[in-house]
Short mmCIF file of C-alpha atoms and ligand atoms in Angstrom, two decimals:
data_model
loop_
_atom_site.label_atom_id
_atom_site.label_comp_id
_atom_site.label_asym_id
_atom_site.label_seq_id
_atom_site.Cartn_x
_atom_site.Cartn_y
_atom_site.Cartn_z
CA MET A 1 98.26 -78.03 133.34
CA VAL A 2 97.98 -74.29 133.87
CA ARG A 3 97.83 -72.18 130.71
CA GLU A 4 99.51 -68.77 130.82
CA THR A 5 98.31 -66.11 128.42
CA SER A 6 99.12 -62.47 128.10
CA ALA A 7 96.85 -59.73 129.38
CA SER A 8 93.82 -59.00 127.26
CA GLN A 9 91.53 -56.00 127.15
CA GLY A 10 88.70 -56.95 129.50
CA ASN A 11 86.14 -55.31 131.77
CA PHE A 12 88.91 -54.03 133.95
CA GLN A 13 90.43 -52.06 131.09
CA GLU A 14 87.10 -50.32 130.40
CA LYS A 15 86.70 -49.58 134.10
CA ALA A 16 90.22 -48.21 134.28
CA SER A 17 89.63 -45.76 131.47
CA MET A 18 86.54 -44.34 133.22
CA ALA A 19 88.01 -44.27 136.70
CA PRO A 20 89.79 -41.34 138.32
CA MET A 21 93.57 -41.09 138.10
CA MET A 22 94.38 -43.55 140.86
CA GLN A 23 96.25 -46.06 138.72
CA SER A 24 98.64 -48.07 140.84
CA LYS A 25 102.27 -48.54 139.82
CA GLU A 26 101.91 -52.07 138.45
CA SER A 27 99.19 -52.18 135.81
CA THR A 28 98.82 -55.94 135.59
CA MET A 29 98.27 -58.70 138.12
CA LYS A 30 97.96 -62.47 138.14
CA ALA A 31 94.48 -63.94 138.15
CA MET A 32 92.66 -67.18 137.41
CA ARG A 33 90.25 -66.28 134.64
CA PHE A 34 88.03 -68.15 132.18
CA HIS A 35 87.20 -67.20 128.60
CA GLU A 36 84.56 -69.88 127.96
CA PHE A 37 82.10 -71.76 130.15
CA GLY A 38 83.01 -75.24 131.36
CA GLY A 39 84.64 -77.19 134.20
CA PRO A 40 87.85 -76.35 136.11
CA GLU A 41 89.83 -76.88 132.88
CA VAL A 42 88.64 -73.51 131.54
CA LEU A 43 90.52 -71.62 134.28
CA CYS A 44 93.69 -69.92 132.99
CA TYR A 45 96.46 -68.38 135.11
CA GLU A 46 96.96 -65.08 133.34
CA ASP A 47 98.27 -61.55 133.49
CA VAL A 48 95.21 -59.32 133.56
CA PRO A 49 94.77 -55.57 134.01
CA LYS A 50 94.94 -54.60 137.66
CA PRO A 51 91.58 -53.11 138.69
CA VAL A 52 91.27 -49.46 139.65
CA PRO A 53 88.90 -48.51 142.47
CA GLU A 54 85.93 -46.48 141.33
CA PHE A 55 84.24 -43.85 143.49
CA GLY A 56 83.38 -45.45 146.85
CA GLN A 57 85.53 -48.52 146.21
CA ALA A 58 88.67 -49.90 147.77
CA LEU A 59 91.54 -51.75 146.15
CA VAL A 60 92.26 -54.85 148.21
CA ARG A 61 95.38 -56.97 147.85
CA VAL A 62 93.99 -60.49 148.16
CA LYS A 63 95.91 -62.55 150.71
CA ALA A 64 93.51 -65.50 150.58
CA ALA A 65 90.36 -66.46 148.69
CA SER A 66 88.13 -69.45 149.31
CA ILE A 67 86.28 -71.69 146.90
CA ASN A 68 82.50 -71.96 146.93
CA ARG A 69 80.08 -73.99 144.85
CA ILE A 70 78.88 -70.71 143.30
CA ASP A 71 82.28 -70.46 141.55
CA ILE A 72 81.51 -73.75 139.82
CA TRP A 73 78.05 -72.53 138.73
CA ALA A 74 79.46 -69.24 137.35
CA GLU A 75 82.22 -71.12 135.54
CA LYS A 76 79.71 -73.48 133.95
CA GLY A 77 77.34 -70.63 133.15
CA ILE A 78 74.62 -72.38 135.19
CA TYR A 79 72.38 -70.17 137.36
CA TYR A 80 74.87 -67.32 136.80
CA LYS A 81 76.19 -66.17 133.44
CA PRO A 82 78.93 -63.56 133.89
CA SER A 83 80.26 -61.74 130.86
CA LEU A 84 83.51 -63.25 129.55
CA PRO A 85 86.35 -63.28 130.33
CA HIS A 86 85.59 -63.61 134.00
CA ILE A 87 87.43 -64.06 137.31
CA PRO A 88 85.43 -66.13 139.84
CA GLY A 89 85.62 -66.01 143.65
CA SER A 90 83.16 -64.64 146.22
CA ASP A 91 85.31 -64.84 149.34
CA ALA A 92 88.36 -62.74 150.07
CA ALA A 93 90.56 -61.58 152.91
CA GLY A 94 93.35 -59.13 152.30
CA VAL A 95 94.94 -55.77 152.87
CA VAL A 96 93.50 -52.45 151.67
CA GLU A 97 95.92 -50.59 149.41
CA GLU A 98 93.77 -47.71 148.17
CA VAL A 99 90.39 -46.17 148.79
CA ASN A 100 88.64 -43.87 146.38
CA ALA A 101 86.56 -41.34 148.32
CA GLY A 102 86.08 -43.21 151.59
CA ASP A 103 87.43 -43.96 155.04
CA GLU A 104 91.21 -43.76 154.55
CA SER A 105 91.83 -45.36 157.92
CA PHE A 106 91.19 -48.66 156.13
CA ILE A 107 94.42 -48.25 154.12
CA GLY A 108 97.00 -50.79 155.25
CA GLY A 109 94.40 -52.61 157.31
CA LYS A 110 93.44 -56.29 157.12
CA VAL A 111 89.89 -56.83 155.92
CA ILE A 112 87.32 -59.45 155.00
CA VAL A 113 84.78 -58.77 152.31
CA TYR A 114 80.99 -59.06 152.53
CA PRO A 115 80.32 -60.80 149.21
CA THR A 116 76.78 -59.50 148.68
CA LEU A 117 77.04 -56.38 146.56
CA ALA A 118 73.94 -54.45 147.59
CA CYS A 119 72.95 -50.92 146.62
CA PHE A 120 72.38 -49.89 150.27
CA HIS A 121 69.59 -47.50 149.22
CA CYS A 122 66.65 -49.56 147.91
CA ARG A 123 63.72 -50.22 150.26
CA LEU A 124 64.95 -53.74 151.10
CA CYS A 125 68.48 -52.52 151.85
CA ILE A 126 67.13 -49.77 154.09
CA GLU A 127 65.09 -52.41 155.92
CA GLY A 128 68.35 -54.34 156.45
CA SER A 129 67.66 -57.09 153.89
CA HIS A 130 70.81 -56.53 151.85
CA ASN A 131 70.61 -60.12 150.65
CA LEU A 132 67.33 -59.27 148.90
CA CYS A 133 68.52 -55.96 147.43
CA THR A 134 66.69 -55.14 144.22
CA ASN A 135 70.04 -54.47 142.57
CA ARG A 136 71.97 -57.28 144.25
CA LYS A 137 75.05 -58.73 142.65
CA THR A 138 77.43 -61.29 144.09
CA LEU A 139 81.19 -60.84 144.06
CA GLY A 140 82.69 -63.39 141.69
CA ALA A 141 79.38 -64.48 140.18
CA HIS A 142 78.26 -61.24 138.53
CA VAL A 143 81.44 -59.17 138.72
CA ASN A 144 85.11 -60.20 138.77
CA GLY A 145 86.03 -61.93 142.00
CA SER A 146 88.80 -63.00 144.31
CA TYR A 147 90.78 -65.60 142.31
CA SER A 148 93.29 -62.81 141.75
CA GLU A 149 96.00 -60.71 143.35
CA TYR A 150 93.73 -57.65 143.67
CA ILE A 151 90.02 -56.90 143.77
CA THR A 152 88.04 -53.71 143.89
CA VAL A 153 84.97 -53.74 146.15
CA PRO A 154 82.68 -51.11 147.67
CA ILE A 155 84.20 -49.73 150.87
CA LYS A 156 80.83 -50.45 152.53
CA ASN A 157 81.51 -54.17 151.99
CA LEU A 158 84.72 -54.17 154.02
CA MET A 159 85.03 -55.32 157.58
CA ARG A 160 88.16 -55.22 159.65
CA MET A 161 89.52 -58.77 159.90
CA PRO A 162 89.27 -60.35 163.34
CA GLU A 163 92.80 -60.33 164.84
CA ALA A 164 92.42 -63.92 165.97
CA LEU A 165 92.19 -65.20 162.40
CA LYS A 166 94.80 -65.93 159.76
CA PHE A 167 94.05 -64.69 156.25
CA GLU A 168 93.26 -68.26 155.13
CA GLU A 169 90.71 -68.68 157.92
CA ALA A 170 89.18 -65.25 157.37
CA ALA A 171 88.71 -65.97 153.67
CA ALA A 172 86.82 -69.14 154.57
CA LEU A 173 84.24 -67.19 156.53
CA PRO A 174 82.08 -64.79 154.52
CA LEU A 175 79.72 -66.58 152.11
CA THR A 176 79.06 -69.91 153.76
CA PHE A 177 78.97 -68.80 157.40
CA THR A 178 76.79 -65.78 156.63
CA THR A 179 74.44 -67.99 154.61
CA ALA A 180 74.27 -70.65 157.34
CA TYR A 181 73.67 -68.00 160.01
CA HIS A 182 70.86 -66.42 157.98
CA MET A 183 69.23 -69.83 157.45
CA LEU A 184 69.31 -70.80 161.12
CA VAL A 185 68.73 -67.48 162.85
CA ASP A 186 66.66 -65.30 160.49
CA ARG A 187 64.75 -67.92 158.53
CA ALA A 188 64.33 -70.96 160.80
CA LYS A 189 64.44 -68.91 164.01
CA LEU A 190 66.07 -71.93 165.63
CA GLN A 191 65.47 -72.23 169.38
CA PRO A 192 67.95 -73.72 171.88
CA HIS A 193 65.72 -76.67 172.77
CA GLU A 194 65.12 -77.65 169.14
CA THR A 195 66.65 -80.37 166.98
CA VAL A 196 68.19 -79.43 163.64
CA LEU A 197 69.20 -81.72 160.81
CA VAL A 198 72.16 -80.33 158.81
CA LEU A 199 72.69 -82.06 155.48
CA GLY A 200 76.09 -82.35 153.81
CA ALA A 201 78.42 -81.82 156.76
CA GLY A 202 81.40 -81.77 154.40
CA SER A 203 80.25 -78.64 152.58
CA GLY A 204 81.11 -75.08 153.47
CA VAL A 205 77.49 -74.30 154.36
CA GLY A 206 76.99 -77.58 156.24
CA SER A 207 80.16 -77.34 158.33
CA ALA A 208 79.26 -73.74 159.21
CA ALA A 209 75.65 -74.63 160.07
CA ILE A 210 76.72 -77.44 162.43
CA GLN A 211 78.91 -75.05 164.40
CA ILE A 212 76.35 -72.23 164.55
CA ALA A 213 73.44 -74.53 165.47
CA SER A 214 75.51 -76.18 168.19
CA LEU A 215 76.50 -72.76 169.53
CA LEU A 216 72.82 -71.76 169.63
CA GLY A 217 72.24 -74.72 171.93
CA ALA A 218 70.28 -76.89 169.52
CA ASN A 219 70.58 -80.65 169.27
CA VAL A 220 72.38 -81.24 165.96
CA ILE A 221 72.00 -84.24 163.66
CA ALA A 222 74.35 -84.08 160.68
CA THR A 223 74.54 -86.18 157.54
CA SER A 224 77.55 -86.89 155.38
CA SER A 225 78.71 -89.43 152.85
CA THR A 226 81.67 -91.17 154.50
CA GLU A 227 82.49 -92.46 157.96
CA GLU A 228 85.53 -90.18 158.17
CA LYS A 229 83.41 -87.10 157.44
CA LEU A 230 80.82 -88.23 159.98
CA ARG A 231 83.53 -88.36 162.65
CA LYS A 232 84.63 -84.85 161.67
CA ALA A 233 81.02 -83.64 161.87
CA GLN A 234 80.84 -84.89 165.45
CA ARG A 235 84.11 -83.16 166.29
CA ILE A 236 82.68 -79.77 165.24
CA GLY A 237 79.41 -80.09 167.14
CA ALA A 238 77.08 -82.72 165.69
CA ASP A 239 75.44 -84.78 168.44
CA VAL A 240 74.39 -87.50 166.02
CA ALA A 241 75.91 -88.30 162.62
CA VAL A 242 74.06 -90.21 159.90
CA ASN A 243 75.46 -91.56 156.65
CA TYR A 244 73.03 -90.37 153.97
CA ALA A 245 74.85 -92.31 151.27
CA GLU A 246 73.09 -95.36 152.71
CA GLU A 247 69.47 -96.34 152.16
CA GLY A 248 67.34 -95.86 155.22
CA TRP A 249 68.99 -92.68 156.46
CA VAL A 250 65.59 -91.08 157.04
CA ASP A 251 64.71 -93.93 159.43
CA GLU A 252 67.97 -93.29 161.28
CA VAL A 253 67.11 -89.61 161.68
CA MET A 254 63.62 -90.51 162.89
CA ALA A 255 65.03 -93.03 165.37
CA ALA A 256 67.40 -90.37 166.73
CA THR A 257 64.37 -88.17 167.50
CA ASN A 258 62.17 -90.89 169.02
CA ASN A 259 60.19 -90.78 165.78
CA LYS A 260 59.10 -87.18 166.35
CA GLY A 261 61.23 -85.77 163.52
CA VAL A 262 63.44 -82.70 163.58
CA ASP A 263 62.29 -79.10 164.06
CA VAL A 264 64.52 -77.69 161.34
CA VAL A 265 66.30 -79.10 158.28
CA ILE A 266 69.13 -77.20 156.61
CA ASP A 267 69.11 -78.47 153.01
CA HIS A 268 71.50 -77.20 150.34
CA ILE A 269 71.76 -80.50 148.46
CA GLY A 270 68.49 -80.13 146.54
CA ALA A 271 67.08 -82.81 144.26
CA ALA A 272 68.72 -85.82 145.95
CA THR A 273 67.47 -85.00 149.45
CA PHE A 274 64.56 -82.55 149.28
CA ALA A 275 61.62 -85.00 149.48
CA LYS A 276 63.38 -86.99 152.21
CA SER A 277 64.15 -83.83 154.15
CA ILE A 278 60.41 -83.14 154.38
CA LYS A 279 59.84 -86.66 155.74
CA CYS A 280 62.38 -85.93 158.50
CA LEU A 281 60.43 -82.90 159.76
CA ALA A 282 58.41 -82.93 162.98
CA LYS A 283 54.99 -81.31 163.21
CA ASN A 284 55.39 -77.55 162.66
CA GLY A 285 58.90 -78.28 161.34
CA ARG A 286 60.70 -75.91 158.96
CA LEU A 287 62.84 -76.91 156.01
CA VAL A 288 65.24 -74.14 154.98
CA THR A 289 66.72 -74.49 151.51
CA CYS A 290 69.58 -72.52 149.97
CA GLY A 291 71.14 -74.75 147.38
CA VAL A 292 70.82 -77.37 144.69
CA THR A 293 74.20 -79.10 144.49
CA SER A 294 72.57 -82.33 143.26
CA GLY A 295 69.96 -80.72 140.98
CA ASN A 296 67.14 -78.20 141.15
CA GLU A 297 64.01 -80.26 140.58
CA ALA A 298 62.27 -82.41 143.16
CA THR A 299 58.87 -84.06 143.55
CA ILE A 300 57.18 -83.81 146.92
CA ASP A 301 53.96 -85.10 148.41
CA ILE A 302 52.08 -81.90 149.20
CA ARG A 303 49.98 -83.69 151.86
CA GLU A 304 53.16 -84.25 153.88
CA LEU A 305 53.38 -80.48 154.19
CA PHE A 306 49.89 -79.47 155.27
CA SER A 307 48.94 -82.49 157.32
CA SER A 308 51.78 -81.81 159.77
CA GLN A 309 51.87 -78.06 159.26
CA ARG A 310 55.39 -78.12 157.90
CA SER A 311 56.96 -75.13 156.12
CA ILE A 312 59.49 -74.72 153.34
CA LEU A 313 61.58 -71.55 153.57
CA GLY A 314 63.94 -70.21 150.95
CA SER A 315 67.11 -68.45 152.02
CA VAL A 316 69.66 -66.44 150.10
CA GLN A 317 73.08 -65.35 151.38
CA GLY A 318 72.84 -63.18 154.50
CA THR A 319 72.34 -59.60 155.61
CA MET A 320 75.13 -57.23 156.62
CA LYS A 321 73.96 -57.76 160.19
CA ASP A 322 74.44 -61.53 159.79
CA PHE A 323 77.91 -60.94 158.36
CA ILE A 324 78.84 -58.76 161.35
CA ALA A 325 77.46 -61.37 163.76
CA VAL A 326 79.48 -64.12 162.11
CA ALA A 327 82.69 -62.05 162.16
CA LYS A 328 82.15 -61.35 165.86
CA LEU A 329 81.61 -65.04 166.64
CA ALA A 330 84.84 -65.83 164.78
CA ALA A 331 86.70 -63.01 166.55
CA ASP A 332 85.55 -64.42 169.89
CA GLY A 333 86.67 -67.91 168.87
CA LYS A 334 83.13 -69.28 169.12
CA ILE A 335 83.12 -70.51 165.53
CA LYS A 336 86.10 -71.59 163.51
CA PRO A 337 86.41 -71.65 159.74
CA LEU A 338 87.46 -75.18 158.84
CA LEU A 339 90.29 -75.39 156.36
CA ASP A 340 90.23 -78.53 154.27
CA SER A 341 93.24 -77.51 152.21
CA VAL A 342 95.21 -74.53 150.92
CA TYR A 343 96.42 -74.23 147.31
CA PRO A 344 98.46 -71.60 145.47
CA LEU A 345 96.18 -69.48 143.26
CA ARG A 346 97.73 -70.95 140.13
CA ASP A 347 96.50 -74.40 141.23
CA ALA A 348 92.86 -73.31 141.38
CA ARG A 349 91.93 -76.02 138.89
CA LYS A 350 93.26 -78.73 141.21
CA ALA A 351 91.52 -77.06 144.13
CA GLN A 352 88.18 -77.03 142.32
CA GLU A 353 88.67 -80.64 141.26
CA ARG A 354 89.06 -81.55 144.91
CA LEU A 355 85.77 -79.81 145.67
CA LEU A 356 84.04 -81.65 142.84
CA SER A 357 85.49 -85.01 143.96
CA ARG A 358 83.41 -84.66 147.15
CA GLN A 359 86.44 -85.47 149.30
CA SER A 360 86.76 -82.11 151.01
CA PHE A 361 85.49 -81.27 154.48
CA GLY A 362 85.13 -77.55 155.10
CA LYS A 363 86.74 -74.93 152.96
CA ILE A 364 89.36 -75.02 150.23
CA VAL A 365 91.46 -71.87 150.15
CA LEU A 366 93.56 -70.23 147.43
CA VAL A 367 96.58 -68.08 148.18
CA PRO A 368 97.89 -65.71 145.47
N1 LIG B 1 71.42 -69.45 148.58
C1 LIG B 1 72.61 -69.00 148.90
O1 LIG B 1 72.75 -67.84 149.23
C2 LIG B 1 73.79 -69.90 148.98
C3 LIG B 1 74.98 -69.50 149.60
C4 LIG B 1 76.05 -70.41 149.70
C5 LIG B 1 75.91 -71.67 149.12
N2 LIG B 1 74.76 -71.99 148.48
C6 LIG B 1 74.58 -73.32 147.89
O2 LIG B 1 74.69 -74.27 148.95
C7 LIG B 1 75.33 -75.46 148.47
C8 LIG B 1 76.57 -75.70 149.30
O3 LIG B 1 77.55 -74.73 148.99
P1 LIG B 1 79.04 -74.91 149.46
O4 LIG B 1 79.88 -73.94 148.73
O5 LIG B 1 79.06 -74.96 150.93
O6 LIG B 1 79.25 -76.37 148.88
P2 LIG B 1 80.51 -77.28 148.78
O7 LIG B 1 81.49 -76.87 149.79
O8 LIG B 1 80.83 -77.31 147.34
O9 LIG B 1 79.90 -78.66 149.18
C9 LIG B 1 80.54 -79.83 148.80
C10 LIG B 1 79.94 -80.95 149.62
O10 LIG B 1 78.56 -81.10 149.28
C11 LIG B 1 78.16 -82.42 149.60
N3 LIG B 1 77.41 -83.00 148.50
C12 LIG B 1 76.16 -83.50 148.60
N4 LIG B 1 75.71 -83.93 147.45
C13 LIG B 1 76.69 -83.74 146.57
C14 LIG B 1 76.79 -84.02 145.19
N5 LIG B 1 75.81 -84.57 144.48
N6 LIG B 1 77.96 -83.68 144.58
C15 LIG B 1 78.95 -83.11 145.27
N7 LIG B 1 78.90 -82.83 146.59
C16 LIG B 1 77.76 -83.15 147.23
C17 LIG B 1 79.46 -83.17 149.90
O11 LIG B 1 79.56 -83.29 151.31
P3 LIG B 1 79.09 -84.65 152.05
O12 LIG B 1 80.06 -85.69 151.64
O13 LIG B 1 79.15 -84.29 153.49
O14 LIG B 1 77.71 -84.93 151.53
C18 LIG B 1 80.55 -82.27 149.37
O15 LIG B 1 81.77 -82.44 150.04
C19 LIG B 1 75.62 -75.21 146.99
O16 LIG B 1 74.57 -75.75 146.22
C20 LIG B 1 75.64 -73.70 146.89
O17 LIG B 1 75.34 -73.23 145.60
C21 LIG B 1 73.71 -71.14 148.40
ZN1 LIG B 2 69.43 -52.39 147.68
#
């Protein structure tokens, strides 16, 4: 049941009072917002103050937003603790309505948003590592996000939307594809002749990683939890699909590699798989980790690392360059955002419940 409440004075109101006189005609908008930490039940469909673009920002009318696991963490107050009330949502595609001191040719244009809010002037940003920016924030986790009719974002974070994509597809692209690309290309430095094991094919990151790894020419082994999802994994590029809900899945992976192991593992599942992922690695193999869906603590046998010269690599989001690369691949039709389902914004609770039920494959999208 969706609760409707009237607009309250929130962060947006404070922002509006400081911002230049660019107030749009309507001063409120609909958004899915939470006032306390918890599960999907804390989301309320509300009238909230419409944001006003600050210097260097654009006002984007959100045409589609997609759901990520990070929304769940921010909502629970785990790993991220935004100030309340808060609007989640890291991924957005929409139309630019206003810009405050920036490239006005964006106005009226379709855009996708790079969700990593970097300062663009610290040493790491200048080196191109926007994902490691000293002042990094993430749209929807630290500041109000895309579960709303409008967002304000830095103009530097906008990219023109590939013509080939619908808004729903474009919104499914930014966070997970950029993260998967960064893991495979920048961190693992995956080579065409190598074998990669992608865990959790049903996830946003997993379904993106399968496509990108396959495109790079690697041999892809994917795991998932149901036979139906395994078939879908094969349809998007997995050469071998293994059910990791069953005991003995590590043996299956080893058998698929003639007991050599895989060169790269893409692990975002965390506690439930981490130790086993290491066992799946070949000599000189690299495990790249970006997530802890099943928990953030694992016990490993350190000897399994050094005796076969295996490496563990952390990975966080992606650089602007990765984001551009991903958008180009999508524009060229080489990768395709996979839509599991599309919900009206006001049904965001149901949409998140679907994500938590582990039934989805690919991305769940919200349309205001
Ligand atoms: N470091 C970063 O920059 C970064 C960026 C993006 C995401 N992440 C992290 O990467 C992970 C994946 O993100 P996402 O948004 O792609 O995830 P998601 O779409 O929420 O993934 C859901 C899928 O995860 C799999 N899964 C495995 N174990 C699960 C469990 N215990 N409970 C529920 N689902 C489980 C299921 O697929 P199967 O049935 O196929 O197993 C499920 O359908 C998250 O932990 C997220 O926080 C990190
Ligand atoms: Zn920076």
